[in-house]
Amino acid sequence: MAHNLPTRPLKSTVANYAYTSPGGTPTPAAQAPLPSGWTEHRAPTGHSYYYHAATKTSTYTRPVPPSTALVPQHTPGHTSSSQFPFAAAVLSGSQFPGDPFTHGAPTTPNYPHYPHQQFFQRGRGGGRPFQPHRPPKKPDRPKKKRPLPGVENWVLVLTKLGREFVHNPETKESLWLGKGKIPDEVVKAVEKLKSLGLEELSKLDEEEKRASEARRRARRAEKWKATAVTEELEEKGEGGEYGEYEEEEGADGGQSGGAGVGATGEGPRGKKRSASAAELGEEGEEEYEEEYEEYEEPPEGAPKWDGGLPASGGGAPAGPVEFTEEDISWQLEAMAEEYGLEEEDLQEEDLPAEDAVQIYREMLEELQPNPYGTWENTYPSLAHDPRYTVLNTTKHRQEVFTAWCKDRVAILKEEKLKQERKDPKVQYWEFLAAHIKDVKKLYWPEFKRKHKKEKEMKDSKLTDKDREKMYREYSAHTKLSPTLLENELKKLLKSNKELTRYAKVDGLPLTILADVRYAAYPLVLPGDAKSSGLPPPRDTVIQAFLSTLPEEARPLSEKELKERQRQGALRERERTVKKEQGRLRGEIERGREILKGEEMEIERAVKEVGRKGLLSAIEAEREREKEREKLKEKEKAES
Amino acid sequence: MPPIRTSRNRKPPPEGFEEIEDTLLEFTNKMKDAENAPHEGKRKNESVWEIFRISHQRSRYIYDLYYSKEAISKALYDWLLKNGYADANLIAKWKKQGYEKLCCLRCIQAKENNFNATCICRVPKARLSKEQAVECISCGCRGCASGD
C-alpha cells in the first residue's frame, strides 16, 4: 500500500458502528455497492478503507453514490457523526436503522455548531473563503453511564453537552431520549430513574463507582506501566542532547479525540503528510496537499470529505506501510473497547495541574531520590514508576523535582541542626576501638591502606597527620599494663577542672572524651575485672574518682548560674563606672589648675602694663635696661 | 615557592561538601573518560564537545544547588568556584537576562565569527526553519536561546 492510510474514522464507545473489533469489518453484502472509481483496501490495522484512483483520495468511510450523499445536513452532533456527518448519514441509512443518528434530534437547542459543518454547507453554496485556524471544538462525548433499574442491558448515558440517550451495549444500539422507537420498558425505567431523589441517585452513582474503581485501578496501573516504559526509551534517546529541549509526549488517547474534528484541526498533520509525500518524491502529490490545505471543495458529490486527511500514493496498494499516530491510537481505542473501558478511563490525562503535581511529589516522597543529585542521574530511577507520567513534559517534571529537592534539603538541614555533631576525634577513637585487633598488630601505613575506604579515614575534619598521631598514641596505650592505664586515667581526671562531684559518667566533658587516656582504656565488663588481670571497668574508676571530689563543688543550677553571672556583670559595670568617674575628676582638676595659672599670669601682666598701655610698658622696660647697662658701666669704671 | 598542597596537609572543604562529593566525583570520572576518549572519526571541533558538555553540566549542577535548590552554603559555593568545580564566568552570564541557558562563553564571542555574529545555537528555534538541525561548532550545542 503505497498511499497513506486515512485518519482513524471515529472515536466513540457508544456507536462504534463500523469497527466493532479489529477484525470485524461489516460484510460487504450489508453495504451499498461502491460507486465507480472506488476500490476497497485493507489497512495493517485490520480495518478496510477506500481509495479513489482518479482523485487520489482515500477514506475509511464507505463512499456511496452522490444521490444519497445529500442527506447529512440533518445529522445530530454526536461524536462520530459530528466528525463524519457524511459517513454517519450514509451508514445509518444502510446499516443501523435504530441508530440515534438517524432518528435523533437534528435541531436540539444546544446542538453544537461545528466549524466543519459550516464548511460543508458553505462548500455547497461555494461561499466565502475558509478561515483555517479556528480553534477546534471538542465533539460531544458520553460523560456518565447509569444502568437502568429493572431493564437488563440498557444504560442511560449522559453526554458532555447535557443530552441523554439510552444505549444497549450488547446490540450496540443507541437511541436519543424522546425520539425514535425506544422500547416501552426502557422508557418506563428511565422515568423511574428520573423520579428518584438526588440522594438515591448519588447512592446509585457511588455503588457504580465502587464497582468500577477496582477494575479501573488495575487497568490504570497497566497503562501507566506501558507508558512509563515507552517514555523511558524516548528519554534515553533524548538524554544525549545538550540543551533542554522538550518534547511533548502527548500521543496518547486524550489528544486524538480532538484531532479528528473536521478540517480545522488538520494544519500540522497536513504538513507532516506533505513531508512524507516529499520523501516519496512525487510532485503531483505535493500539489494535491497544497490544494488540500487550502480547503478547496471537491466536485459535487465526490466523497472526499471524510474528516480525516486522505493522502494518496502511486495507486496499487503495495510498498512500505506507514503506521501513523492515528492508526496506533485507533488500535488503543479498539483495545479499550474490548476491555470495556469507560470514557472516564480514557480521560485521565486531564487531571488538574495541582493534583498532578501533588501525585508526582508523592511519588518523589516515596522513592526518596537524592536531593543533592542531578536530574539526569535521577530520572531513570523515577521513570519506572507509573506516576512519573502524570506530568506531561520532562521540563515540568524537572521543575517539580527541583522544587521538591529544595524542600527536602531544607528539612535535612533542620534535622542536621537538631542532631548533635560528634567530635571528629571521638568518632575516630570509636573507629579505632572497633578495629582494636588491627590496631594491635598493624603498622600505621598498613592500617591506613586496609581501611582507606572507611568514612572515618576520609573525614576531612581530621588531617592525615592527626590520624597517624592518634593511631600511634592509641596503639601505644593498648600495650600499657592495667595499673598504669588506671593511673593514667586518674591523672587525666584530676587534671580536669571542669569535673564536679555531680558529673555523670555518660556526660563527661569533651576534653576528657577526646583524650587518648580515656579513649584507649580497654573495654572491660564489671564481672571479669579481677579474674583475668584486667584493669577495673572505666566507669567504676571514674565514678570512684568523682565521689572523692569535694562537696561544695556542686554544679550550679541554671538560676544560680544566671544570678552569679548577673552579679559578676554588675560588679564589672561598677568598676568601669568608678574608673570613668576618677578619670573625669582628674581631668576637671587639671583643667582648674591650668585655669588658675592663666589667671595669675594675666594679673601679673596687668600690674606691669598699667593704664598707659603696652607702649609705656615697653618703654619702661627699655629704660630699666638702660639703667642696668649704666650700672654695669659704672661698675666697670670703678673696678 | 608556594607550599605544595596535598591531601595530607590540605585545609578541609567547607561544611556540606560531603553531600555533593559523590556527584562531583561522578562528573570528574566522566570528564576523565571524555579526555581519554579516542578522537578518530571525529571532526577537529567535535573532539572537545564532550568536554564542554560535561563542564557545562557540572557548572549547571553547582549553580542549581546554590541558586534554585539552596542546598549549599555561600562558603561552599565560593570554595567550589575557587577550586574549579564550576565556571564562574559562565554562571555570571546565566544570571543575565537572555543568557539563562547559555552553553559556553565561546558561543557569545561575536568577534571570533566571520560576520561578527553570535553562534547559531543562540538563535531561537522559532527563527530557524523547521528542518534545520543545529549543532554549533564550538561546543556542539543544539540551541541555547532562552525562549526555547
CSV table of N, CA and C in Angstrom, one decimal, chain A residues 131-249:
chain,number,residue,atom,x,y,z
A,131,GLN,N,-11.6,30.2,6.8
A,131,GLN,CA,-10.5,30.6,7.7
A,131,GLN,C,-10.0,29.3,8.4
A,132,PRO,N,-8.8,29.0,8.1
A,132,PRO,CA,-8.3,27.6,8.5
A,132,PRO,C,-8.0,27.5,10.0
A,133,HIS,N,-7.7,28.6,10.7
A,133,HIS,CA,-7.2,28.5,12.0
A,133,HIS,C,-8.2,28.8,13.1
A,134,ARG,N,-9.3,28.2,13.0
A,134,ARG,CA,-10.3,28.3,14.1
A,134,ARG,C,-10.0,27.2,15.1
A,135,PRO,N,-10.1,27.6,16.4
A,135,PRO,CA,-9.8,26.5,17.4
A,135,PRO,C,-10.8,25.4,17.3
A,136,PRO,N,-10.3,24.1,17.3
A,136,PRO,CA,-11.2,23.0,17.1
A,136,PRO,C,-12.1,22.8,18.3
A,137,LYS,N,-13.4,22.6,18.1
A,137,LYS,CA,-14.3,22.4,19.2
A,137,LYS,C,-14.3,20.9,19.5
A,138,LYS,N,-14.4,20.6,20.8
A,138,LYS,CA,-14.5,19.2,21.1
A,138,LYS,C,-15.8,18.6,20.8
A,139,PRO,N,-15.9,17.4,20.2
A,139,PRO,CA,-17.2,16.9,19.9
A,139,PRO,C,-17.8,16.4,21.2
A,140,ASP,N,-19.1,16.2,21.0
A,140,ASP,CA,-19.9,15.7,22.2
A,140,ASP,C,-19.4,14.3,22.5
A,141,ARG,N,-19.4,14.0,23.9
A,141,ARG,CA,-18.9,12.7,24.3
A,141,ARG,C,-19.8,12.2,25.4
A,142,PRO,N,-19.9,10.9,25.5
A,142,PRO,CA,-20.6,10.4,26.7
A,142,PRO,C,-19.9,10.7,27.9
A,143,LYS,N,-20.6,11.1,29.0
A,143,LYS,CA,-19.9,11.5,30.2
A,143,LYS,C,-20.3,10.6,31.3
A,144,LYS,N,-21.5,10.3,31.5
A,144,LYS,CA,-21.9,9.4,32.6
A,144,LYS,C,-22.8,8.3,32.1
A,145,LYS,N,-22.6,7.1,32.7
A,145,LYS,CA,-23.3,6.0,32.4
A,145,LYS,C,-24.1,5.5,33.6
A,146,ARG,N,-25.4,5.2,33.4
A,146,ARG,CA,-26.1,4.8,34.6
A,146,ARG,C,-27.0,3.6,34.2
A,147,PRO,N,-26.8,2.5,34.9
A,147,PRO,CA,-27.7,1.3,34.5
A,147,PRO,C,-29.1,1.6,34.8
A,148,LEU,N,-30.0,1.1,34.0
A,148,LEU,CA,-31.4,1.4,34.2
A,148,LEU,C,-31.9,0.3,35.1
A,149,PRO,N,-32.6,0.6,36.1
A,149,PRO,CA,-33.2,-0.4,37.0
A,149,PRO,C,-34.3,-1.1,36.4
A,150,GLY,N,-34.3,-2.4,36.5
A,150,GLY,CA,-35.4,-3.2,36.0
A,150,GLY,C,-35.1,-3.7,34.6
A,151,VAL,N,-34.4,-3.0,33.8
A,151,VAL,CA,-34.2,-3.4,32.4
A,151,VAL,C,-32.8,-3.9,32.2
A,152,GLU,N,-32.6,-5.1,31.8
A,152,GLU,CA,-31.3,-5.6,31.6
A,152,GLU,C,-30.7,-5.0,30.3
A,153,ASN,N,-29.4,-4.9,30.3
A,153,ASN,CA,-28.7,-4.5,29.1
A,153,ASN,C,-28.8,-3.1,28.6
A,154,TRP,N,-29.7,-2.3,29.3
A,154,TRP,CA,-29.8,-0.9,28.8
A,154,TRP,C,-29.2,0.0,29.8
A,155,VAL,N,-28.5,1.0,29.3
A,155,VAL,CA,-27.9,2.0,30.2
A,155,VAL,C,-28.4,3.4,29.7
A,156,LEU,N,-28.5,4.3,30.6
A,156,LEU,CA,-28.8,5.7,30.3
A,156,LEU,C,-27.5,6.4,30.3
A,157,VAL,N,-27.2,7.1,29.1
A,157,VAL,CA,-25.9,7.8,29.0
A,157,VAL,C,-26.2,9.3,28.9
A,158,LEU,N,-25.4,10.0,29.7
A,158,LEU,CA,-25.5,11.5,29.7
A,158,LEU,C,-24.2,12.0,28.9
A,159,THR,N,-24.4,12.9,28.0
A,159,THR,CA,-23.3,13.3,27.2
A,159,THR,C,-22.7,14.6,27.9
A,160,LYS,N,-21.5,15.0,27.4
A,160,LYS,CA,-20.9,16.2,27.9
A,160,LYS,C,-21.7,17.4,27.7
A,161,LEU,N,-22.5,17.4,26.6
A,161,LEU,CA,-23.2,18.6,26.4
A,161,LEU,C,-24.6,18.6,27.0
A,162,GLY,N,-24.8,17.6,27.9
A,162,GLY,CA,-26.0,17.5,28.7
A,162,GLY,C,-27.2,16.8,28.0
A,163,ARG,N,-26.9,16.1,26.9
A,163,ARG,CA,-28.0,15.4,26.3
A,163,ARG,C,-28.0,13.9,26.8
A,164,GLU,N,-29.1,13.3,26.6
A,164,GLU,CA,-29.2,11.9,27.2
A,164,GLU,C,-29.7,11.0,26.1
A,165,PHE,N,-29.1,9.8,26.1
A,165,PHE,CA,-29.7,8.7,25.3
A,165,PHE,C,-29.5,7.4,26.0
A,166,VAL,N,-30.3,6.4,25.5
A,166,VAL,CA,-30.1,5.1,26.1
A,166,VAL,C,-29.3,4.2,25.1
A,167,HIS,N,-28.6,3.3,25.7
A,167,HIS,CA,-27.7,2.5,24.9
A,167,HIS,C,-27.7,1.1,25.4
A,168,ASN,N,-27.7,0.2,24.4
A,168,ASN,CA,-27.7,-1.2,24.7
A,168,ASN,C,-26.3,-1.7,24.3
A,169,PRO,N,-25.5,-2.1,25.3
A,169,PRO,CA,-24.1,-2.5,24.9
A,169,PRO,C,-24.0,-3.8,24.2
A,170,GLU,N,-25.0,-4.6,24.3
A,170,GLU,CA,-25.0,-5.9,23.7
A,170,GLU,C,-25.3,-5.8,22.2
A,171,THR,N,-26.3,-5.1,21.9
A,171,THR,CA,-26.7,-5.0,20.5
A,171,THR,C,-26.1,-3.7,19.9
A,172,LYS,N,-25.4,-2.9,20.7
A,172,LYS,CA,-24.8,-1.7,20.3
A,172,LYS,C,-25.8,-0.7,19.7
A,173,GLU,N,-26.9,-0.7,20.3
A,173,GLU,CA,-28.0,0.2,19.9
A,173,GLU,C,-28.0,1.4,20.7
A,174,SER,N,-28.2,2.6,20.1
A,174,SER,CA,-28.3,3.8,20.9
A,174,SER,C,-29.5,4.6,20.4
A,175,LEU,N,-30.2,5.1,21.3
A,175,LEU,CA,-31.4,5.9,20.9
A,175,LEU,C,-31.5,7.2,21.8
A,176,TRP,N,-31.7,8.3,21.1
A,176,TRP,CA,-31.9,9.5,21.8
A,176,TRP,C,-33.2,9.5,22.6
A,177,LEU,N,-33.2,10.1,23.7
A,177,LEU,CA,-34.4,10.1,24.6
A,177,LEU,C,-35.4,10.9,23.9
A,178,GLY,N,-36.7,10.4,24.0
A,178,GLY,CA,-37.8,11.3,23.5
A,178,GLY,C,-37.9,11.2,21.9
A,179,LYS,N,-37.0,10.6,21.3
A,179,LYS,CA,-37.1,10.5,19.8
A,179,LYS,C,-37.0,9.0,19.5
A,180,GLY,N,-37.7,8.6,18.4
A,180,GLY,CA,-37.5,7.2,17.9
A,180,GLY,C,-38.2,6.2,18.7
A,181,LYS,N,-37.9,4.9,18.3
A,181,LYS,CA,-38.6,3.8,18.8
A,181,LYS,C,-37.9,3.2,20.0
A,182,ILE,N,-38.1,3.8,21.1
A,182,ILE,CA,-37.5,3.2,22.3
A,182,ILE,C,-38.5,2.2,22.9
A,183,PRO,N,-37.9,1.1,23.3
A,183,PRO,CA,-38.8,0.1,23.9
A,183,PRO,C,-39.5,0.7,25.1
A,184,ASP,N,-40.8,0.2,25.3
A,184,ASP,CA,-41.6,0.8,26.4
A,184,ASP,C,-41.0,0.6,27.8
A,185,GLU,N,-40.5,-0.6,28.0
A,185,GLU,CA,-39.9,-0.9,29.4
A,185,GLU,C,-38.7,0.0,29.6
A,186,VAL,N,-38.0,0.3,28.6
A,186,VAL,CA,-36.9,1.2,28.8
A,186,VAL,C,-37.3,2.6,29.1
A,187,VAL,N,-38.4,3.1,28.4
A,187,VAL,CA,-38.9,4.4,28.7
A,187,VAL,C,-39.4,4.5,30.2
A,188,LYS,N,-40.0,3.4,30.6
A,188,LYS,CA,-40.5,3.4,32.0
A,188,LYS,C,-39.4,3.4,33.0
A,189,ALA,N,-38.4,2.6,32.7
A,189,ALA,CA,-37.2,2.6,33.6
A,189,ALA,C,-36.5,4.0,33.7
A,190,VAL,N,-36.5,4.6,32.5
A,190,VAL,CA,-35.8,6.0,32.5
A,190,VAL,C,-36.6,6.9,33.4
A,191,GLU,N,-38.0,6.9,33.2
A,191,GLU,CA,-38.8,7.7,34.0
A,191,GLU,C,-38.6,7.4,35.5
A,192,LYS,N,-38.6,6.1,35.8
A,192,LYS,CA,-38.4,5.7,37.2
A,192,LYS,C,-37.1,6.3,37.8
A,193,LEU,N,-36.1,6.2,37.0
A,193,LEU,CA,-34.7,6.6,37.4
A,193,LEU,C,-34.8,8.1,37.7
A,194,LYS,N,-35.5,8.8,36.8
A,194,LYS,CA,-35.5,10.3,36.9
A,194,LYS,C,-36.4,10.7,38.1
A,195,SER,N,-37.3,9.9,38.5
A,195,SER,CA,-38.2,10.2,39.6
A,195,SER,C,-37.4,10.1,40.9
A,196,LEU,N,-36.3,9.3,40.9
A,196,LEU,CA,-35.6,9.1,42.2
A,196,LEU,C,-35.0,10.5,42.7
A,197,GLY,N,-34.9,10.5,44.0
A,197,GLY,CA,-34.4,11.8,44.5
A,197,GLY,C,-32.9,11.9,44.3
A,198,LEU,N,-32.4,13.0,44.7
A,198,LEU,CA,-31.0,13.3,44.5
A,198,LEU,C,-30.1,12.3,45.3
A,199,GLU,N,-30.5,12.1,46.5
A,199,GLU,CA,-29.8,11.3,47.4
A,199,GLU,C,-29.6,9.8,46.8
A,200,GLU,N,-30.8,9.4,46.4
A,200,GLU,CA,-30.8,8.0,45.9
A,200,GLU,C,-29.9,7.9,44.6
A,201,LEU,N,-30.0,8.9,43.8
A,201,LEU,CA,-29.2,9.0,42.6
A,201,LEU,C,-27.7,8.9,43.0
A,202,SER,N,-27.3,9.7,44.0
A,202,SER,CA,-25.9,9.8,44.3
A,202,SER,C,-25.5,8.4,44.9
A,203,LYS,N,-26.4,7.8,45.6
A,203,LYS,CA,-26.1,6.5,46.2
A,203,LYS,C,-25.8,5.5,45.0
A,204,LEU,N,-26.7,5.5,44.1
A,204,LEU,CA,-26.5,4.6,42.9
A,204,LEU,C,-25.2,4.9,42.3
A,205,ASP,N,-24.9,6.2,42.1
A,205,ASP,CA,-23.6,6.6,41.5
A,205,ASP,C,-22.4,6.0,42.3
A,206,GLU,N,-22.6,6.1,43.6
A,206,GLU,CA,-21.4,5.6,44.4
A,206,GLU,C,-21.2,4.1,44.2
A,207,GLU,N,-22.3,3.4,44.3
A,207,GLU,CA,-22.2,2.0,44.1
A,207,GLU,C,-21.5,1.6,42.8
A,208,GLU,N,-21.9,2.3,41.8
A,208,GLU,CA,-21.3,2.1,40.5
A,208,GLU,C,-19.9,2.4,40.5
A,209,LYS,N,-19.6,3.5,41.1
A,209,LYS,CA,-18.2,4.0,41.2
A,209,LYS,C,-17.3,2.9,41.8
A,210,ARG,N,-17.8,2.4,43.0
A,210,ARG,CA,-17.0,1.5,43.7
A,210,ARG,C,-16.8,0.2,42.9
A,211,ALA,N,-17.8,-0.2,42.2
A,211,ALA,CA,-17.7,-1.4,41.3
A,211,ALA,C,-16.6,-1.1,40.3
A,212,SER,N,-16.6,0.0,39.7
A,212,SER,CA,-15.7,0.3,38.5
A,212,SER,C,-14.3,0.6,39.0
A,213,GLU,N,-14.3,1.1,40.3
A,213,GLU,CA,-13.0,1.6,40.8
A,213,GLU,C,-11.9,0.5,40.7
A,214,ALA,N,-12.2,-0.6,41.2
A,214,ALA,CA,-11.2,-1.7,41.3
A,214,ALA,C,-10.7,-2.0,39.9
A,215,ARG,N,-11.7,-2.2,39.0
A,215,ARG,CA,-11.4,-2.5,37.6
A,215,ARG,C,-10.5,-1.5,37.0
A,216,ARG,N,-10.9,-0.2,37.2
A,216,ARG,CA,-10.1,0.8,36.6
A,216,ARG,C,-8.7,0.9,37.1
A,217,ARG,N,-8.6,0.7,38.4
A,217,ARG,CA,-7.3,0.8,39.0
A,217,ARG,C,-6.3,-0.2,38.3
A,218,ALA,N,-6.8,-1.4,38.2
A,218,ALA,CA,-5.9,-2.4,37.6
A,218,ALA,C,-5.5,-2.0,36.2
A,219,ARG,N,-6.5,-1.5,35.4
A,219,ARG,CA,-6.2,-1.0,34.1
A,219,ARG,C,-5.2,0.1,34.1
A,220,ARG,N,-5.4,1.0,35.0
A,220,ARG,CA,-4.6,2.2,35.0
A,220,ARG,C,-3.2,1.8,35.3
A,221,ALA,N,-3.0,1.0,36.2
A,221,ALA,CA,-1.6,0.5,36.6
A,221,ALA,C,-0.9,-0.1,35.4
A,222,GLU,N,-1.7,-0.9,34.6
A,222,GLU,CA,-1.1,-1.5,33.4
A,222,GLU,C,-0.7,-0.4,32.4
A,223,LYS,N,-1.6,0.5,32.3
A,223,LYS,CA,-1.4,1.5,31.3
A,223,LYS,C,-0.2,2.4,31.6
A,224,TRP,N,-0.2,2.8,32.9
A,224,TRP,CA,1.0,3.6,33.3
A,224,TRP,C,2.3,2.8,33.1
A,225,LYS,N,2.3,1.6,33.4
A,225,LYS,CA,3.5,0.8,33.2
A,225,LYS,C,3.9,0.9,31.8
A,226,ALA,N,2.9,0.6,30.9
A,226,ALA,CA,3.2,0.6,29.5
A,226,ALA,C,3.8,2.0,29.1
A,227,THR,N,3.2,3.0,29.4
A,227,THR,CA,3.6,4.3,29.0
A,227,THR,C,4.9,4.7,29.6
A,228,ALA,N,5.1,4.2,30.9
A,228,ALA,CA,6.4,4.6,31.5
A,228,ALA,C,7.6,3.9,30.8
A,229,VAL,N,7.4,2.7,30.3
A,229,VAL,CA,8.4,2.0,29.6
A,229,VAL,C,8.8,2.8,28.3
A,230,THR,N,7.7,3.1,27.6
A,230,THR,CA,8.0,3.7,26.3
A,230,THR,C,8.6,5.1,26.5
A,231,GLU,N,8.2,5.8,27.5
A,231,GLU,CA,8.7,7.1,27.7
A,231,GLU,C,10.2,7.1,28.1
A,232,GLU,N,10.5,6.0,28.9
A,232,GLU,CA,11.9,5.9,29.3
A,232,GLU,C,12.7,5.8,28.1
A,233,LEU,N,12.2,4.9,27.2
A,233,LEU,CA,13.0,4.7,25.9
A,233,LEU,C,13.2,6.0,25.2
A,234,GLU,N,12.1,6.8,25.1
A,234,GLU,CA,12.2,8.1,24.5
A,234,GLU,C,13.2,9.0,25.1
A,235,GLU,N,13.2,9.0,26.4
A,235,GLU,CA,14.1,9.9,27.1
A,235,GLU,C,15.5,9.5,27.0
A,236,LYS,N,15.7,8.2,26.9
A,236,LYS,CA,17.1,7.8,26.8
A,236,LYS,C,17.7,8.3,25.5
A,237,GLY,N,16.9,8.3,24.5
A,237,GLY,CA,17.3,8.8,23.2
A,237,GLY,C,17.6,10.3,23.3
A,238,GLU,N,16.8,10.9,24.2
A,238,GLU,CA,16.9,12.4,24.3
A,238,GLU,C,18.1,12.8,25.2
A,239,GLY,N,18.5,11.9,26.0
A,239,GLY,CA,19.4,12.2,27.1
A,239,GLY,C,20.7,12.8,26.6
A,240,GLY,N,21.2,12.4,25.4
A,240,GLY,CA,22.4,12.9,24.9
A,240,GLY,C,22.4,14.4,24.5
A,241,GLU,N,21.3,15.0,24.5
A,241,GLU,CA,21.2,16.3,24.0
A,241,GLU,C,21.8,17.3,24.9
A,242,TYR,N,22.2,18.4,24.3
A,242,TYR,CA,22.9,19.4,25.1
A,242,TYR,C,22.0,20.2,26.0
A,243,GLY,N,21.2,21.0,25.3
A,243,GLY,CA,20.3,21.9,26.0
A,243,GLY,C,19.1,21.2,26.5
A,244,GLU,N,18.1,22.0,26.9
A,244,GLU,CA,16.9,21.3,27.4
A,244,GLU,C,15.8,21.5,26.4
A,245,TYR,N,15.7,20.5,25.6
A,245,TYR,CA,14.6,20.6,24.6
A,245,TYR,C,13.5,19.7,25.1
A,246,GLU,N,12.3,20.2,25.0
A,246,GLU,CA,11.2,19.4,25.5
A,246,GLU,C,10.4,18.9,24.3
A,247,GLU,N,10.0,17.7,24.5
A,247,GLU,CA,9.2,17.1,23.5
A,247,GLU,C,7.9,16.7,24.2
A,248,GLU,N,6.8,17.2,23.6
A,248,GLU,CA,5.5,16.9,24.2
A,248,GLU,C,5.3,15.4,23.9
A,249,GLU,N,5.0,14.7,25.0
A,249,GLU,CA,4.7,13.3,24.8
A,249,GLU,C,3.2,13.1,25.0
